[in-house]
Amino acid sequence: MCHVHSAAPRPPSSVRQDLRRTCGTDPVPYLVFEPDTGSAGGGGEPPQIVIASDIFGINPFYRYLAGLLAEQGYRTVVPDLFHRVGEARDSSREAAYERRALLDDVQAVDDLGKVLDEIGGATGRFGMLGFCLGGTFALLTAASRPNQATVTYYAFPKGVAGAKVPTDEPIEVAARTTGPVLAFWGRQDYIDPNEVDLLEAALERAPGEHEVVWYERAGHSFLAGLAEKGHESAEAAADSWHRTLHFFRGHLGGSPAAA
């Protein structure tokens, strides 16, 4: 389930990692992965991408992805959306669900918004890359932030069950999305494909462009194949990551050196 046990190497040594917090009262912590000055290309501030993680939170897999994006010239930001409920008691699925039950999704989306405002997401174009729970949140922020270029993996069109306080369903707000959206699902996932169809129909009514991509022999968390040699979903992972980088280069700029 999701990426808690996905094997992943450390981010490259050329990528600097910093822990920061949003300004003002009630700060939200987030990690920043800075690209090497040689990879940003052209000088100036690098384009920014925010990673919204699954219910297991920030772990080596998401640090690995952040490092890959930083190598492509993106300043990559990873918010701690579980900072209000603390660490899970262990890395098991049961512990993740226990912590999930403590999460106020309305507050978590608001915390995500604070980080977006902190990095300038209220005015400048930025990327959002979300997974599972984080992908669901990414679809919600996409509906209210026209400057957001959104990529989601295995998002839940009707929201992720089990929240202490649920928030809007992506299906309910998708028609308001004005920025571009690229979304991935696997046919062997447990997410109901009929719900994905409803979400796609809502996006069809939205002003922004969108693309939904299905992988026939992939299940939930198939991007693990990007980091794990011999993974059964390696082909889907490689293809989706290539599409993701192409999408972000088209909408944000960045290094031409794609995976």
Short mmCIF file of C-alpha atoms in Angstrom, two decimals:
data_model
loop_
_atom_site.label_atom_id
_atom_site.label_comp_id
_atom_site.label_asym_id
_atom_site.label_seq_id
_atom_site.Cartn_x
_atom_site.Cartn_y
_atom_site.Cartn_z
CA MET A 1 0.00 0.00 0.00
CA CYS A 2 1.42 3.34 -1.04
CA HIS A 3 5.15 3.84 -0.65
CA VAL A 4 6.10 3.11 2.93
CA HIS A 5 8.25 0.11 1.99
CA SER A 6 9.35 1.30 -1.45
CA ALA A 7 13.11 0.92 -1.67
CA ALA A 8 14.88 4.11 -2.67
CA PRO A 9 18.46 5.41 -2.65
CA ARG A 10 19.39 8.62 -0.93
CA PRO A 11 19.10 11.90 -2.85
CA PRO A 12 22.35 12.84 -4.61
CA SER A 13 24.94 14.75 -2.59
CA SER A 14 24.63 17.70 -4.98
CA VAL A 15 21.10 18.34 -3.72
CA ARG A 16 20.91 20.42 -0.54
CA GLN A 17 18.11 19.63 1.92
CA ASP A 18 16.70 22.14 4.41
CA LEU A 19 13.90 21.97 6.96
CA ARG A 20 11.82 25.15 7.03
CA ARG A 21 8.56 26.38 8.51
CA THR A 22 5.96 28.77 7.24
CA CYS A 23 6.01 32.26 8.70
CA GLY A 24 3.66 33.58 11.33
CA THR A 25 1.78 31.76 14.07
CA ASP A 26 0.92 28.07 13.75
CA PRO A 27 3.79 27.29 11.32
CA VAL A 28 3.78 24.29 9.00
CA PRO A 29 7.11 22.42 8.56
CA TYR A 30 8.32 21.48 5.11
CA LEU A 31 11.49 20.14 3.50
CA VAL A 32 13.18 21.98 0.64
CA PHE A 33 15.44 20.21 -1.85
CA GLU A 34 17.52 22.78 -3.70
CA PRO A 35 18.82 21.99 -7.19
CA ASP A 36 22.51 22.20 -7.93
CA THR A 37 23.24 25.64 -9.37
CA GLY A 38 24.42 24.02 -12.57
CA SER A 39 21.12 22.17 -13.14
CA ALA A 40 18.79 25.15 -12.74
CA GLY A 41 19.82 26.54 -16.11
CA GLY A 42 19.82 30.18 -17.10
CA GLY A 43 20.27 31.62 -13.62
CA GLY A 44 17.55 33.20 -11.53
CA GLU A 45 15.10 31.40 -9.29
CA PRO A 46 14.40 27.76 -10.25
CA PRO A 47 10.83 26.62 -10.90
CA GLN A 48 9.18 24.99 -7.92
CA ILE A 49 7.36 21.69 -7.42
CA VAL A 50 5.52 20.60 -4.27
CA ILE A 51 5.23 16.90 -3.40
CA ALA A 52 2.16 15.87 -1.39
CA SER A 53 2.82 12.41 0.08
CA ASP A 54 0.53 9.47 0.88
CA ILE A 55 -0.72 8.50 4.36
CA PHE A 56 2.73 7.28 5.39
CA GLY A 57 4.05 10.84 5.15
CA ILE A 58 7.57 11.90 4.25
CA ASN A 59 9.80 8.85 3.85
CA PRO A 60 12.85 7.79 1.80
CA PHE A 61 10.78 7.28 -1.34
CA TYR A 62 9.56 10.87 -1.39
CA ARG A 63 13.01 12.18 -0.54
CA TYR A 64 14.28 10.19 -3.51
CA LEU A 65 11.67 11.71 -5.83
CA ALA A 66 12.47 15.18 -4.51
CA GLY A 67 16.12 14.56 -5.29
CA LEU A 68 15.28 13.43 -8.82
CA LEU A 69 13.26 16.59 -9.42
CA ALA A 70 16.02 18.76 -7.94
CA GLU A 71 18.46 17.14 -10.36
CA GLN A 72 16.15 18.29 -13.15
CA GLY A 73 16.49 21.88 -11.94
CA TYR A 74 13.41 22.20 -9.71
CA ARG A 75 13.31 23.50 -6.17
CA THR A 76 11.24 20.75 -4.58
CA VAL A 77 9.14 21.26 -1.46
CA VAL A 78 7.69 18.45 0.67
CA PRO A 79 5.23 19.59 3.38
CA ASP A 80 4.70 17.56 6.55
CA LEU A 81 0.93 17.20 6.41
CA PHE A 82 0.88 15.00 9.53
CA HIS A 83 2.81 17.36 11.79
CA ARG A 84 -0.27 18.03 13.93
CA VAL A 85 -0.80 14.35 14.79
CA GLY A 86 2.85 13.30 15.09
CA GLU A 87 4.70 10.19 14.00
CA ALA A 88 3.02 6.83 13.48
CA ARG A 89 3.86 4.22 16.14
CA ASP A 90 5.59 2.08 13.50
CA SER A 91 5.73 1.59 9.73
CA SER A 92 2.84 -0.87 9.50
CA ARG A 93 -0.35 -0.32 7.54
CA GLU A 94 -2.34 -0.57 10.78
CA ALA A 95 -0.35 2.25 12.36
CA ALA A 96 -0.80 4.37 9.23
CA TYR A 97 -4.56 3.91 9.40
CA GLU A 98 -4.56 4.80 13.09
CA ARG A 99 -2.74 8.04 12.35
CA ARG A 100 -4.95 8.65 9.34
CA ALA A 101 -7.99 8.51 11.65
CA LEU A 102 -6.55 11.46 13.59
CA LEU A 103 -6.09 13.68 10.55
CA ASP A 104 -8.36 16.65 10.00
CA ASP A 105 -8.36 16.81 6.20
CA VAL A 106 -9.74 20.34 6.15
CA GLN A 107 -6.83 21.49 8.32
CA ALA A 108 -4.33 19.45 6.28
CA VAL A 109 -5.45 21.07 3.02
CA ASP A 110 -5.25 24.45 4.74
CA ASP A 111 -1.70 23.62 5.88
CA LEU A 112 -0.81 22.65 2.33
CA GLY A 113 -2.18 26.01 1.21
CA LYS A 114 0.02 27.81 3.75
CA VAL A 115 3.09 26.18 2.25
CA LEU A 116 1.94 27.08 -1.27
CA ASP A 117 1.48 30.70 -0.23
CA GLU A 118 4.90 30.66 1.43
CA ILE A 119 6.65 29.62 -1.79
CA GLY A 120 4.75 32.14 -3.89
CA GLY A 121 2.06 29.83 -5.20
CA ALA A 122 -0.57 32.54 -4.94
CA THR A 123 0.97 34.48 -7.81
CA GLY A 124 3.58 32.46 -9.69
CA ARG A 125 3.30 29.19 -11.59
CA PHE A 126 4.31 26.10 -9.62
CA GLY A 127 4.00 22.35 -9.92
CA MET A 128 2.18 19.94 -7.63
CA LEU A 129 2.95 16.22 -7.55
CA GLY A 130 0.60 14.24 -5.32
CA PHE A 131 0.23 10.57 -4.38
CA CYS A 132 -2.80 8.74 -3.00
CA LEU A 133 -3.96 11.01 -0.12
CA GLY A 134 -1.61 13.74 -1.33
CA GLY A 135 -2.85 13.31 -4.89
CA THR A 136 -6.39 13.76 -3.63
CA PHE A 137 -5.39 16.96 -1.84
CA ALA A 138 -3.58 18.11 -4.99
CA LEU A 139 -6.82 17.87 -6.97
CA LEU A 140 -8.50 20.06 -4.34
CA THR A 141 -5.85 22.78 -4.44
CA ALA A 142 -5.86 22.62 -8.25
CA ALA A 143 -9.51 23.69 -8.20
CA SER A 144 -8.67 26.90 -6.33
CA ARG A 145 -5.20 27.77 -7.65
CA PRO A 146 -5.02 28.63 -11.37
CA ASN A 147 -1.22 28.84 -11.17
CA GLN A 148 -0.89 25.16 -10.24
CA ALA A 149 0.28 22.55 -12.79
CA THR A 150 -0.85 19.26 -11.27
CA VAL A 151 0.33 15.67 -11.59
CA THR A 152 -1.39 13.00 -9.49
CA TYR A 153 -0.77 9.32 -8.96
CA TYR A 154 -3.59 7.05 -7.72
CA ALA A 155 -5.69 9.87 -6.28
CA PHE A 156 -9.12 9.11 -4.85
CA PRO A 157 -11.83 10.94 -6.82
CA LYS A 158 -14.24 10.77 -3.87
CA GLY A 159 -11.67 11.41 -1.20
CA VAL A 160 -9.67 9.08 1.05
CA ALA A 161 -11.84 7.42 3.69
CA GLY A 162 -11.07 7.49 7.40
CA ALA A 163 -10.41 11.16 8.11
CA LYS A 164 -11.26 12.64 11.49
CA VAL A 165 -12.70 15.57 9.54
CA PRO A 166 -13.34 14.98 5.81
CA THR A 167 -12.99 17.67 3.20
CA ASP A 168 -14.52 18.19 -0.25
CA GLU A 169 -14.43 15.38 -2.77
CA PRO A 170 -12.28 16.11 -5.83
CA ILE A 171 -15.23 15.18 -8.05
CA GLU A 172 -17.24 18.00 -6.48
CA VAL A 173 -14.72 20.73 -7.29
CA ALA A 174 -12.92 19.43 -10.40
CA ALA A 175 -15.02 21.48 -12.83
CA ARG A 176 -13.46 24.65 -11.37
CA THR A 177 -9.90 23.61 -12.28
CA THR A 178 -8.23 26.07 -14.63
CA GLY A 179 -4.63 24.83 -14.54
CA PRO A 180 -3.35 21.73 -16.38
CA VAL A 181 -3.79 18.27 -14.84
CA LEU A 182 -2.05 14.96 -15.63
CA ALA A 183 -3.37 11.97 -13.66
CA PHE A 184 -2.26 8.33 -13.50
CA TRP A 185 -4.04 5.17 -12.37
CA GLY A 186 -3.41 1.45 -12.73
CA ARG A 187 -6.13 -0.97 -13.80
CA GLN A 188 -5.13 -3.35 -10.99
CA ASP A 189 -5.64 -0.70 -8.34
CA TYR A 190 -8.44 -0.99 -5.77
CA ILE A 191 -9.66 2.52 -6.65
CA ASP A 192 -13.03 2.29 -8.40
CA PRO A 193 -12.49 3.09 -12.11
CA ASN A 194 -16.07 4.35 -12.33
CA GLU A 195 -15.14 7.11 -9.87
CA VAL A 196 -12.19 8.01 -12.05
CA ASP A 197 -14.56 8.25 -15.01
CA LEU A 198 -16.75 10.65 -13.02
CA LEU A 199 -13.73 12.75 -12.15
CA GLU A 200 -12.63 12.84 -15.77
CA ALA A 201 -16.13 13.91 -16.81
CA ALA A 202 -15.92 16.77 -14.28
CA LEU A 203 -12.51 17.78 -15.63
CA GLU A 204 -14.01 17.79 -19.12
CA ARG A 205 -16.23 20.65 -17.94
CA ALA A 206 -13.28 22.55 -16.48
CA PRO A 207 -11.49 25.39 -18.30
CA GLY A 208 -8.08 23.76 -17.87
CA GLU A 209 -6.54 21.00 -19.97
CA HIS A 210 -6.26 17.51 -18.53
CA GLU A 211 -5.07 14.02 -19.39
CA VAL A 212 -5.92 10.75 -17.65
CA VAL A 213 -3.50 7.85 -18.24
CA TRP A 214 -4.24 4.22 -17.35
CA TYR A 215 -1.70 1.39 -17.07
CA GLU A 216 -3.23 -2.02 -17.63
CA ARG A 217 -0.81 -4.15 -15.59
CA ALA A 218 -0.16 -1.71 -12.75
CA GLY A 219 -1.65 -1.49 -9.28
CA HIS A 220 -1.56 1.00 -6.47
CA SER A 221 1.86 2.57 -5.77
CA PHE A 222 3.22 1.40 -9.11
CA LEU A 223 5.75 4.25 -9.22
CA ALA A 224 7.80 2.13 -6.82
CA GLY A 225 9.13 0.59 -10.02
CA LEU A 226 11.08 3.80 -10.60
CA ALA A 227 13.37 3.01 -7.67
CA GLU A 228 13.25 -0.79 -7.40
CA LYS A 229 15.08 -2.92 -9.95
CA GLY A 230 13.01 -5.78 -11.30
CA HIS A 231 9.75 -4.32 -9.99
CA GLU A 232 6.69 -5.71 -11.78
CA SER A 233 5.49 -2.18 -12.60
CA ALA A 234 8.85 -0.85 -13.78
CA GLU A 235 7.57 -0.17 -17.30
CA ALA A 236 4.54 1.80 -16.10
CA ALA A 237 6.71 3.66 -13.60
CA ALA A 238 9.29 4.67 -16.21
CA ASP A 239 6.68 5.76 -18.72
CA SER A 240 4.67 7.78 -16.20
CA TRP A 241 7.79 9.48 -14.84
CA HIS A 242 8.87 10.42 -18.36
CA ARG A 243 5.41 11.91 -18.93
CA THR A 244 5.61 13.72 -15.60
CA LEU A 245 8.93 15.37 -16.43
CA HIS A 246 7.70 16.29 -19.91
CA PHE A 247 4.57 17.83 -18.37
CA PHE A 248 6.51 19.91 -15.87
CA ARG A 249 9.05 21.04 -18.45
CA GLY A 250 6.21 22.17 -20.69
CA HIS A 251 4.42 24.12 -17.97
CA LEU A 252 7.25 25.21 -15.67
CA GLY A 253 10.46 25.03 -17.69
CA GLY A 254 13.48 23.36 -16.12
CA SER A 255 16.28 21.15 -17.36
CA PRO A 256 15.85 19.45 -20.74
CA ALA A 257 17.58 16.33 -19.41
CA ALA A 258 14.63 13.99 -18.96
CA ALA A 259 14.72 10.52 -17.46
#
